[in-house]
JSON list of C-alpha atoms and ligand atoms in Angstrom, two decimals:
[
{"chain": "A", "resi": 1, "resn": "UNK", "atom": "CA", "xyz": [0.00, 0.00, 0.00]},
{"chain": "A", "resi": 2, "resn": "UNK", "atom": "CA", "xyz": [1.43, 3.19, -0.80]},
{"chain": "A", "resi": 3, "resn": "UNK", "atom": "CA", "xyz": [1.91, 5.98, 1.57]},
{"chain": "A", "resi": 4, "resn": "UNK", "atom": "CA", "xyz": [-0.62, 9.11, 1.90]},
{"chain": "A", "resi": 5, "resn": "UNK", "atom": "CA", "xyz": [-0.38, 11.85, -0.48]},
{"chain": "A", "resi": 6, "resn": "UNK", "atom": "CA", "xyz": [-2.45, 14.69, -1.20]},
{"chain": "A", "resi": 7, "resn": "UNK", "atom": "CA", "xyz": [-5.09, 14.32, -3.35]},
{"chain": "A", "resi": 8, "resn": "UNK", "atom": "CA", "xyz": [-7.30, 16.53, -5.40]},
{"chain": "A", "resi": 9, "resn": "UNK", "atom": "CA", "xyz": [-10.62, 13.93, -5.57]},
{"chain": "A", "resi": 10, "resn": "UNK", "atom": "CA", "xyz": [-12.83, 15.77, -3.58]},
{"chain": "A", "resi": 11, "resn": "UNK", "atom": "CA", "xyz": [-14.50, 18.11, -5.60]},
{"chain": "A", "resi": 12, "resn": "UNK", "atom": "CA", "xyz": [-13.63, 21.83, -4.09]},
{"chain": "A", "resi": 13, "resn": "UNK", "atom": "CA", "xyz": [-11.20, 23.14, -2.20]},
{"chain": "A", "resi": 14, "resn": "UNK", "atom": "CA", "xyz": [-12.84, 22.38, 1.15]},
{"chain": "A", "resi": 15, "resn": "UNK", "atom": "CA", "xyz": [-13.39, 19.51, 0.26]},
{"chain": "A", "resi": 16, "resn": "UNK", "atom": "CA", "xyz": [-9.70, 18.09, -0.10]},
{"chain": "A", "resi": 17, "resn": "UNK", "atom": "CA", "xyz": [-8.86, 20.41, 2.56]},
{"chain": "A", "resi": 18, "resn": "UNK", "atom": "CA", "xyz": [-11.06, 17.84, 4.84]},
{"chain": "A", "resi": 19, "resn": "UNK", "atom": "CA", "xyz": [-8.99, 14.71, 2.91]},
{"chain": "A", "resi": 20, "resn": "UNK", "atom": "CA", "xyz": [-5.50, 16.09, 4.26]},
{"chain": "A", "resi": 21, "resn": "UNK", "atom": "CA", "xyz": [-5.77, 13.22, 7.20]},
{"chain": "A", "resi": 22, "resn": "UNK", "atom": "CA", "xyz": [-6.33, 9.72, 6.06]},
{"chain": "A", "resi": 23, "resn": "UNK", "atom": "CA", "xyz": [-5.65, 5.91, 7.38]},
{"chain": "A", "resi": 24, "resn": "UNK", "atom": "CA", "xyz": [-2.70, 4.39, 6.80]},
{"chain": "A", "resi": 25, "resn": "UNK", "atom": "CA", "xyz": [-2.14, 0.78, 7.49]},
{"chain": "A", "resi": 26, "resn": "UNK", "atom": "CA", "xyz": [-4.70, 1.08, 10.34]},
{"chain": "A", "resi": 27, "resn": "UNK", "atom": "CA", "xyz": [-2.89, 4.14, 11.61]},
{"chain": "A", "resi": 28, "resn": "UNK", "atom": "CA", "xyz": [-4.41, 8.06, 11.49]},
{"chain": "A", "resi": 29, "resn": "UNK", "atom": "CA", "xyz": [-2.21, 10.17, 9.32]},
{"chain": "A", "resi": 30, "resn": "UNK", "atom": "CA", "xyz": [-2.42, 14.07, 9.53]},
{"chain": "A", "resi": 31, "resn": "UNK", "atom": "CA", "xyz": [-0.12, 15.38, 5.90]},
{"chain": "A", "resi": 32, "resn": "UNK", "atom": "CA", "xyz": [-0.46, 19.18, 7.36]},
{"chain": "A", "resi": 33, "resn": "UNK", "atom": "CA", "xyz": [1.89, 18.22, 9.90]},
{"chain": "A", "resi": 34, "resn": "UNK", "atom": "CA", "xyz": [3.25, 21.61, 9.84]},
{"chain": "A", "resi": 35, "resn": "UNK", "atom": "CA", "xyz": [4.41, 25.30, 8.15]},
{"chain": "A", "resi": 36, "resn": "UNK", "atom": "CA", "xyz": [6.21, 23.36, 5.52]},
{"chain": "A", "resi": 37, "resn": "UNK", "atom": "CA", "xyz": [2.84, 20.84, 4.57]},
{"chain": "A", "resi": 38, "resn": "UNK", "atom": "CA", "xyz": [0.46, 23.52, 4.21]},
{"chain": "A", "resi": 39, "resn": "UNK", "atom": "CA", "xyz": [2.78, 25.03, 1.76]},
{"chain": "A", "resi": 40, "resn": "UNK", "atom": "CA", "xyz": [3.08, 22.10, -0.34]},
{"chain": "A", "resi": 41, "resn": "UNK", "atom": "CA", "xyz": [-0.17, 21.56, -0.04]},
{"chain": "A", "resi": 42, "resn": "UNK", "atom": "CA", "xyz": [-1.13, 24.89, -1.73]},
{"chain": "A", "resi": 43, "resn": "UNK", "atom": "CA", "xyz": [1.32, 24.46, -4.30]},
{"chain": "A", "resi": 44, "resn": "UNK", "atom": "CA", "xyz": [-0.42, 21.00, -5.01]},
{"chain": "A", "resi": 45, "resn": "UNK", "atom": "CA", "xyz": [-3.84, 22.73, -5.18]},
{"chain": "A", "resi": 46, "resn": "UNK", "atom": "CA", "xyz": [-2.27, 25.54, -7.02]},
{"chain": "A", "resi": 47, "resn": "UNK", "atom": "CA", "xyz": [-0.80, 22.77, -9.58]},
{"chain": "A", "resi": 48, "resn": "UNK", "atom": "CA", "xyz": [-3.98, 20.63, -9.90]},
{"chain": "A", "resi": 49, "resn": "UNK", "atom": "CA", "xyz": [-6.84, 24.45, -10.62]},
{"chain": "A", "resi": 50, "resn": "UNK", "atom": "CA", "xyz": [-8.31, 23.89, -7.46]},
{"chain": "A", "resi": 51, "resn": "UNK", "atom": "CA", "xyz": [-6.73, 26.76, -5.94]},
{"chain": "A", "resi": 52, "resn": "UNK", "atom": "CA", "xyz": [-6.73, 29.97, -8.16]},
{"chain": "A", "resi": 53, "resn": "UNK", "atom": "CA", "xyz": [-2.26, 31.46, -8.64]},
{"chain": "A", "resi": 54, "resn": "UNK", "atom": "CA", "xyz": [-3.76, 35.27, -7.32]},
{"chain": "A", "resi": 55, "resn": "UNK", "atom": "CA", "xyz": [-5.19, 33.36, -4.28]},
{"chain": "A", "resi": 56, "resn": "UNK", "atom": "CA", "xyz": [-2.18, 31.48, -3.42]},
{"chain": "A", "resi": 57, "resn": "UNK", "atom": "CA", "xyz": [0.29, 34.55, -3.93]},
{"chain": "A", "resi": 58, "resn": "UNK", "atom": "CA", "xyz": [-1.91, 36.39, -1.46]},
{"chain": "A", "resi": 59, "resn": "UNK", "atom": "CA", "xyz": [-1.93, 33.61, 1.31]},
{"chain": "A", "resi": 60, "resn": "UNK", "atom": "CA", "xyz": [1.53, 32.41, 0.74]},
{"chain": "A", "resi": 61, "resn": "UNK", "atom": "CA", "xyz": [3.20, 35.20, 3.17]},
{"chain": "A", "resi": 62, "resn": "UNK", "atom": "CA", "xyz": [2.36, 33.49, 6.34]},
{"chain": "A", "resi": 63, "resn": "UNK", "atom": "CA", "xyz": [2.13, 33.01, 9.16]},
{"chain": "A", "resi": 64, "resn": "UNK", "atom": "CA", "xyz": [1.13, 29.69, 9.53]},
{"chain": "A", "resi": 65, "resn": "UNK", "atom": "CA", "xyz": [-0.65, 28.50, 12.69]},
{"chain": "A", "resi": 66, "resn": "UNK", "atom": "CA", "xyz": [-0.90, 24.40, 11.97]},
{"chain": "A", "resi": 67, "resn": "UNK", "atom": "CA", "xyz": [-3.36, 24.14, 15.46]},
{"chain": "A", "resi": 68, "resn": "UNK", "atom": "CA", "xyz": [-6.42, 26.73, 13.80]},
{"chain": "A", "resi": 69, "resn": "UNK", "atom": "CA", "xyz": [-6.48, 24.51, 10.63]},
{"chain": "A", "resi": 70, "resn": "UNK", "atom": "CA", "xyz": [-6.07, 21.23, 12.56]},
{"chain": "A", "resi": 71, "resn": "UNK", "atom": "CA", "xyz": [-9.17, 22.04, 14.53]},
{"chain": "A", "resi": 72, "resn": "UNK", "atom": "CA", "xyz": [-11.05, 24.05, 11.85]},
{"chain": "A", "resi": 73, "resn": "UNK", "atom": "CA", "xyz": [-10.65, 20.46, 10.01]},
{"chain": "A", "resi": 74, "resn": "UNK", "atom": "CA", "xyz": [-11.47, 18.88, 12.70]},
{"chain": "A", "resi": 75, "resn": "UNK", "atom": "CA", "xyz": [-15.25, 20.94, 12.83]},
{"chain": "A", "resi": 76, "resn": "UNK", "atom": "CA", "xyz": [-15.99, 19.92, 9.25]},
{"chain": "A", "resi": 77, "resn": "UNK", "atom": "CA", "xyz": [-15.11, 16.65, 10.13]},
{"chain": "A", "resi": 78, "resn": "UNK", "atom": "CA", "xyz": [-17.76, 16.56, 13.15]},
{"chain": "A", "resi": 79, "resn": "UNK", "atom": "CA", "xyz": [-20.62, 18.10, 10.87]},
{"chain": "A", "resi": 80, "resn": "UNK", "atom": "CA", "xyz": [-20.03, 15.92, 8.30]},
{"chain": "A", "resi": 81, "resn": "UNK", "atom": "CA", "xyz": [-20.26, 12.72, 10.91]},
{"chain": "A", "resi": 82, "resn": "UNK", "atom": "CA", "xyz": [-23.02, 14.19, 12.58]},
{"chain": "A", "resi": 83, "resn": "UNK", "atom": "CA", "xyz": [-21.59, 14.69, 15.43]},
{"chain": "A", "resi": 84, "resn": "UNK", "atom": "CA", "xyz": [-22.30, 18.97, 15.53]},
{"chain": "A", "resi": 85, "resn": "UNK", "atom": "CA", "xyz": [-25.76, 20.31, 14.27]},
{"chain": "A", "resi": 86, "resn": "UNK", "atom": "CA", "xyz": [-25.98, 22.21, 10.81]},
{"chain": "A", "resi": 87, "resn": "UNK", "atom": "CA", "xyz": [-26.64, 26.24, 12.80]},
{"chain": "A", "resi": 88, "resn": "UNK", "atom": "CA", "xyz": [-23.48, 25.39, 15.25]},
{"chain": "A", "resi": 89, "resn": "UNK", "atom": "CA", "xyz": [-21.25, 24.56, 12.28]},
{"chain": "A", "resi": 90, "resn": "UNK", "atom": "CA", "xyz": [-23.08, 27.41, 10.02]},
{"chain": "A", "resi": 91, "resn": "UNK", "atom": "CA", "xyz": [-21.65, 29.91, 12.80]},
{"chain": "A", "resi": 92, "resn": "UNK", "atom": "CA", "xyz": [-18.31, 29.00, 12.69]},
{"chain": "A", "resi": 93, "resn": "UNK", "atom": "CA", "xyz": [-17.76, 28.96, 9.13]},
{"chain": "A", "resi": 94, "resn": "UNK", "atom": "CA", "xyz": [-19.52, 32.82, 8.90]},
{"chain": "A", "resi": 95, "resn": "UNK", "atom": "CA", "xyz": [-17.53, 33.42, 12.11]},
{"chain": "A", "resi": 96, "resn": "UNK", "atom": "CA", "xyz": [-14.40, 32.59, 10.05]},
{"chain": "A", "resi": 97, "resn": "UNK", "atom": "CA", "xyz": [-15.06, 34.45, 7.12]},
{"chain": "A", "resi": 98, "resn": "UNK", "atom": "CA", "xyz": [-16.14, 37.69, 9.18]},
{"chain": "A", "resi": 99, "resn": "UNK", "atom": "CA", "xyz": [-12.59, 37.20, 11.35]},
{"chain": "A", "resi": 100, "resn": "UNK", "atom": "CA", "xyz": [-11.08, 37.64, 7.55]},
{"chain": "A", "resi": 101, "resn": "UNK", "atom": "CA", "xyz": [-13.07, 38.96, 5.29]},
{"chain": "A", "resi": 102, "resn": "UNK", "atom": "CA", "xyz": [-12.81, 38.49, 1.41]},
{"chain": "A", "resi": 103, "resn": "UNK", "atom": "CA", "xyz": [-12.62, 40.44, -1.46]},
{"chain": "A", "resi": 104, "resn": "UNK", "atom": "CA", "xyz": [-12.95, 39.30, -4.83]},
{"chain": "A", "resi": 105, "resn": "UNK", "atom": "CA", "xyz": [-11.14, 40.35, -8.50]},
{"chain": "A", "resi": 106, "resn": "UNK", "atom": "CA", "xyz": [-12.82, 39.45, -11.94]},
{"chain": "A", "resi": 107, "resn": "UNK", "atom": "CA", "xyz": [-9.45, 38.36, -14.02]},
{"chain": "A", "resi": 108, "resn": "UNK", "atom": "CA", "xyz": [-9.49, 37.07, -17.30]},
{"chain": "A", "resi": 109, "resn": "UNK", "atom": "CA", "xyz": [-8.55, 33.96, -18.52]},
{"chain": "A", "resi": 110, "resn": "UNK", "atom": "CA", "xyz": [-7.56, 33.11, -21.66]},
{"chain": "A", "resi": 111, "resn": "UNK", "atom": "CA", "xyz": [-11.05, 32.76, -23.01]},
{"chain": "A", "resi": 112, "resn": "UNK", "atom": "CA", "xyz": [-13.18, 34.01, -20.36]},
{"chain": "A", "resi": 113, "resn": "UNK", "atom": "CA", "xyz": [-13.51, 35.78, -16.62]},
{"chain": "A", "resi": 114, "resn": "UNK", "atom": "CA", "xyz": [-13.26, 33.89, -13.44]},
{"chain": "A", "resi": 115, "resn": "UNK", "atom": "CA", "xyz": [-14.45, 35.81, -10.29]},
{"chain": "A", "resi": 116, "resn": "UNK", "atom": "CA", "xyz": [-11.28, 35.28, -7.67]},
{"chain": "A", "resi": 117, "resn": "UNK", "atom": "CA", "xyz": [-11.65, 35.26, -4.28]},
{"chain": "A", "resi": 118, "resn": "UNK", "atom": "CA", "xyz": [-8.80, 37.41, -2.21]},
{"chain": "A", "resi": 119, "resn": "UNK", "atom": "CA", "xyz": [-8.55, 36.94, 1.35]},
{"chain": "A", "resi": 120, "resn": "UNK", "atom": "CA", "xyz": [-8.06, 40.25, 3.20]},
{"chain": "A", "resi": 121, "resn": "UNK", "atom": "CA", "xyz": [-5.04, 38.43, 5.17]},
{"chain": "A", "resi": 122, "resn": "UNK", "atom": "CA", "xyz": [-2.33, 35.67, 4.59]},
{"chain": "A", "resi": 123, "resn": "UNK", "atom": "CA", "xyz": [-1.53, 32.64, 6.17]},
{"chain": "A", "resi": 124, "resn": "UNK", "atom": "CA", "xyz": [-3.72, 30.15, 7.91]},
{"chain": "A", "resi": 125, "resn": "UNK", "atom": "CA", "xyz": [-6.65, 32.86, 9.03]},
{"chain": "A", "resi": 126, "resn": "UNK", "atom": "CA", "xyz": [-6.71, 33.60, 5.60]},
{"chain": "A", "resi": 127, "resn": "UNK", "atom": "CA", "xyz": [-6.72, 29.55, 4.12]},
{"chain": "A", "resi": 128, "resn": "UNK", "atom": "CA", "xyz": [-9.32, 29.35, 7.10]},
{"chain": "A", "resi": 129, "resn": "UNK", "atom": "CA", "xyz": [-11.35, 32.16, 5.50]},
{"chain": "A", "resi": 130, "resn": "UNK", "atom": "CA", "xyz": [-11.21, 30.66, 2.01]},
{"chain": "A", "resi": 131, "resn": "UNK", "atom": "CA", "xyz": [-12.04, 27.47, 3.36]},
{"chain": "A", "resi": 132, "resn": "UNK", "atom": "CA", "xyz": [-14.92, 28.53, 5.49]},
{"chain": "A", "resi": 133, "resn": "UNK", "atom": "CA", "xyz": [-16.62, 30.24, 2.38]},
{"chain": "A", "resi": 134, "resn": "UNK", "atom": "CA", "xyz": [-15.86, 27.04, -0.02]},
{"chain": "A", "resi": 135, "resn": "UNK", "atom": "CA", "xyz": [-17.92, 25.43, 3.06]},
{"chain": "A", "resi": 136, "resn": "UNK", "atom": "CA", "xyz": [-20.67, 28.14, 3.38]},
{"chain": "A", "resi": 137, "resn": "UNK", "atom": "CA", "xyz": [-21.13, 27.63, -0.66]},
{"chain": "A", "resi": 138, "resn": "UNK", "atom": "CA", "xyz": [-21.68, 24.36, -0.27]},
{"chain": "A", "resi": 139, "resn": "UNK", "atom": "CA", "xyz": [-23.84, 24.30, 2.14]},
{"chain": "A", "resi": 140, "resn": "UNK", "atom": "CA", "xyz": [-26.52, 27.29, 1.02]},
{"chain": "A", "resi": 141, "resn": "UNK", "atom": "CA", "xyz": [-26.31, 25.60, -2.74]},
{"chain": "A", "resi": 142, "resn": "UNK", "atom": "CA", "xyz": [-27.16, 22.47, -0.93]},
{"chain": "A", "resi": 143, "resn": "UNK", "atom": "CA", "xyz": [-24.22, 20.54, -2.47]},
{"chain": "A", "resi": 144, "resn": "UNK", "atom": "CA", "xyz": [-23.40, 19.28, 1.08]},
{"chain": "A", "resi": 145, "resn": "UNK", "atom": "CA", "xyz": [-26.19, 17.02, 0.51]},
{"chain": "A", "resi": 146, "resn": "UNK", "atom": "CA", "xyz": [-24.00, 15.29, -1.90]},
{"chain": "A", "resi": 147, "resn": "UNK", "atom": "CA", "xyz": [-21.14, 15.56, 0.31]},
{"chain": "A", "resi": 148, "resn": "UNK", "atom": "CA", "xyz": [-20.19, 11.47, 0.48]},
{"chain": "A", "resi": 149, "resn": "UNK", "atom": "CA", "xyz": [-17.71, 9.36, 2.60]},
{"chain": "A", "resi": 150, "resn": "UNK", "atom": "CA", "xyz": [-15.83, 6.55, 0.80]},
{"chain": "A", "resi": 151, "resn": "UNK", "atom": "CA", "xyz": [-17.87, 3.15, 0.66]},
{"chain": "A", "resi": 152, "resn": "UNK", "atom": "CA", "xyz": [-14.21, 1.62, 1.70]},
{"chain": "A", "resi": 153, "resn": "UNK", "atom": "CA", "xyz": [-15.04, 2.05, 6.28]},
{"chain": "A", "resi": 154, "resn": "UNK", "atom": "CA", "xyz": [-11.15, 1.98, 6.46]},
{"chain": "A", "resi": 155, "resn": "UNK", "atom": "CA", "xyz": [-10.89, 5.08, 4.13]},
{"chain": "A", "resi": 156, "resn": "UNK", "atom": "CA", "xyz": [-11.53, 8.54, 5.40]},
{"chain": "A", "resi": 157, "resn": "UNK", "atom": "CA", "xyz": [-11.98, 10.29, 2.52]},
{"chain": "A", "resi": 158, "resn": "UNK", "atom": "CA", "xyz": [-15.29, 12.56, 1.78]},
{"chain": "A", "resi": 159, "resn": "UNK", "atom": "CA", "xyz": [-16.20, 13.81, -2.20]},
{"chain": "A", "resi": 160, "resn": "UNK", "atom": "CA", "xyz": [-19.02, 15.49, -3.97]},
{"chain": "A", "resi": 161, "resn": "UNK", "atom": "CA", "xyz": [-21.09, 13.19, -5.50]},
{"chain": "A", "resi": 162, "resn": "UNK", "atom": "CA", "xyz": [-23.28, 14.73, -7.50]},
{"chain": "A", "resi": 163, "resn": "UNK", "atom": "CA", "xyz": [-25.34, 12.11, -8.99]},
{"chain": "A", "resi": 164, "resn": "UNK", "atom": "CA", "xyz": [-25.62, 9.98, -6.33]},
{"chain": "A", "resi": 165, "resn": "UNK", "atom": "CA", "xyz": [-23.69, 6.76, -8.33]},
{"chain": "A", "resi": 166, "resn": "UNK", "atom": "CA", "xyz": [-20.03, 7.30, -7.19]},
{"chain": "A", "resi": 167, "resn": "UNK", "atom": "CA", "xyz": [-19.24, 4.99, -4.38]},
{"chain": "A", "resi": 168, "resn": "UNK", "atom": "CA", "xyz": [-14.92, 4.96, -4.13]},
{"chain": "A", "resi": 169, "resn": "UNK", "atom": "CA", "xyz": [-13.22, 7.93, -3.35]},
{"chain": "A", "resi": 170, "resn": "UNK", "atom": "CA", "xyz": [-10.50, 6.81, -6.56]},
{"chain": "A", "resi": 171, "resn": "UNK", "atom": "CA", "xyz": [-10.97, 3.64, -8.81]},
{"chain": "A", "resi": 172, "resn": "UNK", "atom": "CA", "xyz": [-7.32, 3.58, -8.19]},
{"chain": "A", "resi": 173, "resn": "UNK", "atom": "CA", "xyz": [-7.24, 2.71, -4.97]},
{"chain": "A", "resi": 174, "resn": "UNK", "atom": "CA", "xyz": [-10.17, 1.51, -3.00]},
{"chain": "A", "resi": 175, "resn": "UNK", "atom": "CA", "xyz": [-12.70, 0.46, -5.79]},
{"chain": "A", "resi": 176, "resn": "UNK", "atom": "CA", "xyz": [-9.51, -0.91, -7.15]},
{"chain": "A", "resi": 177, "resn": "UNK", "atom": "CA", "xyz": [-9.06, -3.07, -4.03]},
{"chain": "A", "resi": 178, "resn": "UNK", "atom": "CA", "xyz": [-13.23, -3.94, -4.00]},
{"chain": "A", "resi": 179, "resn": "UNK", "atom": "CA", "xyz": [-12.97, -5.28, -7.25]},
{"chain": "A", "resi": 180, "resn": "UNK", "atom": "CA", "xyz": [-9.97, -7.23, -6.33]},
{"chain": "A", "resi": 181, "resn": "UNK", "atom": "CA", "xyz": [-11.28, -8.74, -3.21]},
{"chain": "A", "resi": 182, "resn": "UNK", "atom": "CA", "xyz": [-14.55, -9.54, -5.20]},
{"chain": "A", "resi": 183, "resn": "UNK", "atom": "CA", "xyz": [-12.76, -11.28, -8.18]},
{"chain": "A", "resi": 184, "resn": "UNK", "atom": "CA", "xyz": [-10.43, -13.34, -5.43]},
{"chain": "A", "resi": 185, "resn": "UNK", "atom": "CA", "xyz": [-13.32, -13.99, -3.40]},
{"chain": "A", "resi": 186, "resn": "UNK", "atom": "CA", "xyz": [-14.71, -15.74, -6.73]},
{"chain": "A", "resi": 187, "resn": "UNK", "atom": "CA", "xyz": [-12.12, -17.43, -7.62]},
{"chain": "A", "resi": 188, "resn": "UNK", "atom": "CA", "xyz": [-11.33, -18.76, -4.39]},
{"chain": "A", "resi": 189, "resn": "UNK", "atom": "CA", "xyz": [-15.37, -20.28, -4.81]},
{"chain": "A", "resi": 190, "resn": "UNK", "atom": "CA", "xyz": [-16.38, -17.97, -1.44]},
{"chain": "A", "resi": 191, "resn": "UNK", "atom": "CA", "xyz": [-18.77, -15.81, -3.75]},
{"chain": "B", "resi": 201, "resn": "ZN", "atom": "ZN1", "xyz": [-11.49, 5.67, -0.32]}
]
């Protein structure tokens, strides 16, 4: 089994923000494990469009407080197992982006305009600000509905499913390893 890596399967930002812990060989694994992480994880978001180059130059000054982004994970987590009501975690994610607000910049693109959001600080309050209004986005459009945990119980990864068919978090790994266990457990004769 390969070790954890960041991953851009989630959908949005806040999204694979939440996937930045995962299980490892029965272990908990936490990849923003400090300053250093978080920057290599924007440059990985950066890399794969998720995370917009004027956004990233704004936050990438610093500073970088690992604990607020550990436990601002750590709240999305708990809404998304039901384990905080939907006003509670509302609250915190429009207390976040009120702590930091946002402005936004219409830039062109090579073929059209894409509305950027800026926040109006760097570093972590400002990631925590972005994140907080991916989050709020999600939650008025009513996306979050479609907000899914991996059908693997060993995998901790959530993604938008917006049809309601996708079951794996990646084909490449677990619905890769369902399959497999399926076909051995065939030819084996135990299915
Ligand atoms: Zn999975």
């Amino acid at each position: 089994m390969n070790p954890p890596i960041f991953t851009a399967l989630g959908g949005t930002l806040g999204i694979d923000f939440v996937n930045t812990v995962q299980h490892h060989r029965g272990q908990v694994v936490d990849l923003l494990d400090g300053p250093d992480a978080v920057s290599r994880w924007l440059a990985f978001m950066n890399h794969t469009g998720r995370l917009h180059t004027a956004t990233w130059c704004a936050l990438r000054p610093g500073p970088w407080s690992i604990e607020r982004l550990i436990e601002f994970r750590r709240d999305i987590r708990w809404f998304l197992d039901a384990k905080a009501d939907r006003q509670t975690f509302l609250n915190s994610l429009a207390g976040a982006v009120a702590e930091v607000p946002l402005g936004f910049r219409a830039l062109h693109e090579e073929d059209h305009m894409t509305l950027v959001a800026i926040p109006s600080m760097p570093g972590s309050l400002g990631l925590r600000s972005l994140l907080a209004f991916d989050w709020l986005n999600l939650m008025v459009s009513g996306a979050v509905n479609g907000v899914t945990s991996c059908a693997n119980n060993s995998c901790m990864a959530y993604f938008l499913d917006r049809r309601g068919r996708r079951k794996w978090c990646s084909m490449d790994t677990c619905g890769n390893r369902q399959k497999n266990a399926r076909h051995y457990a065939r030819q084996s004769g135990l299915a």
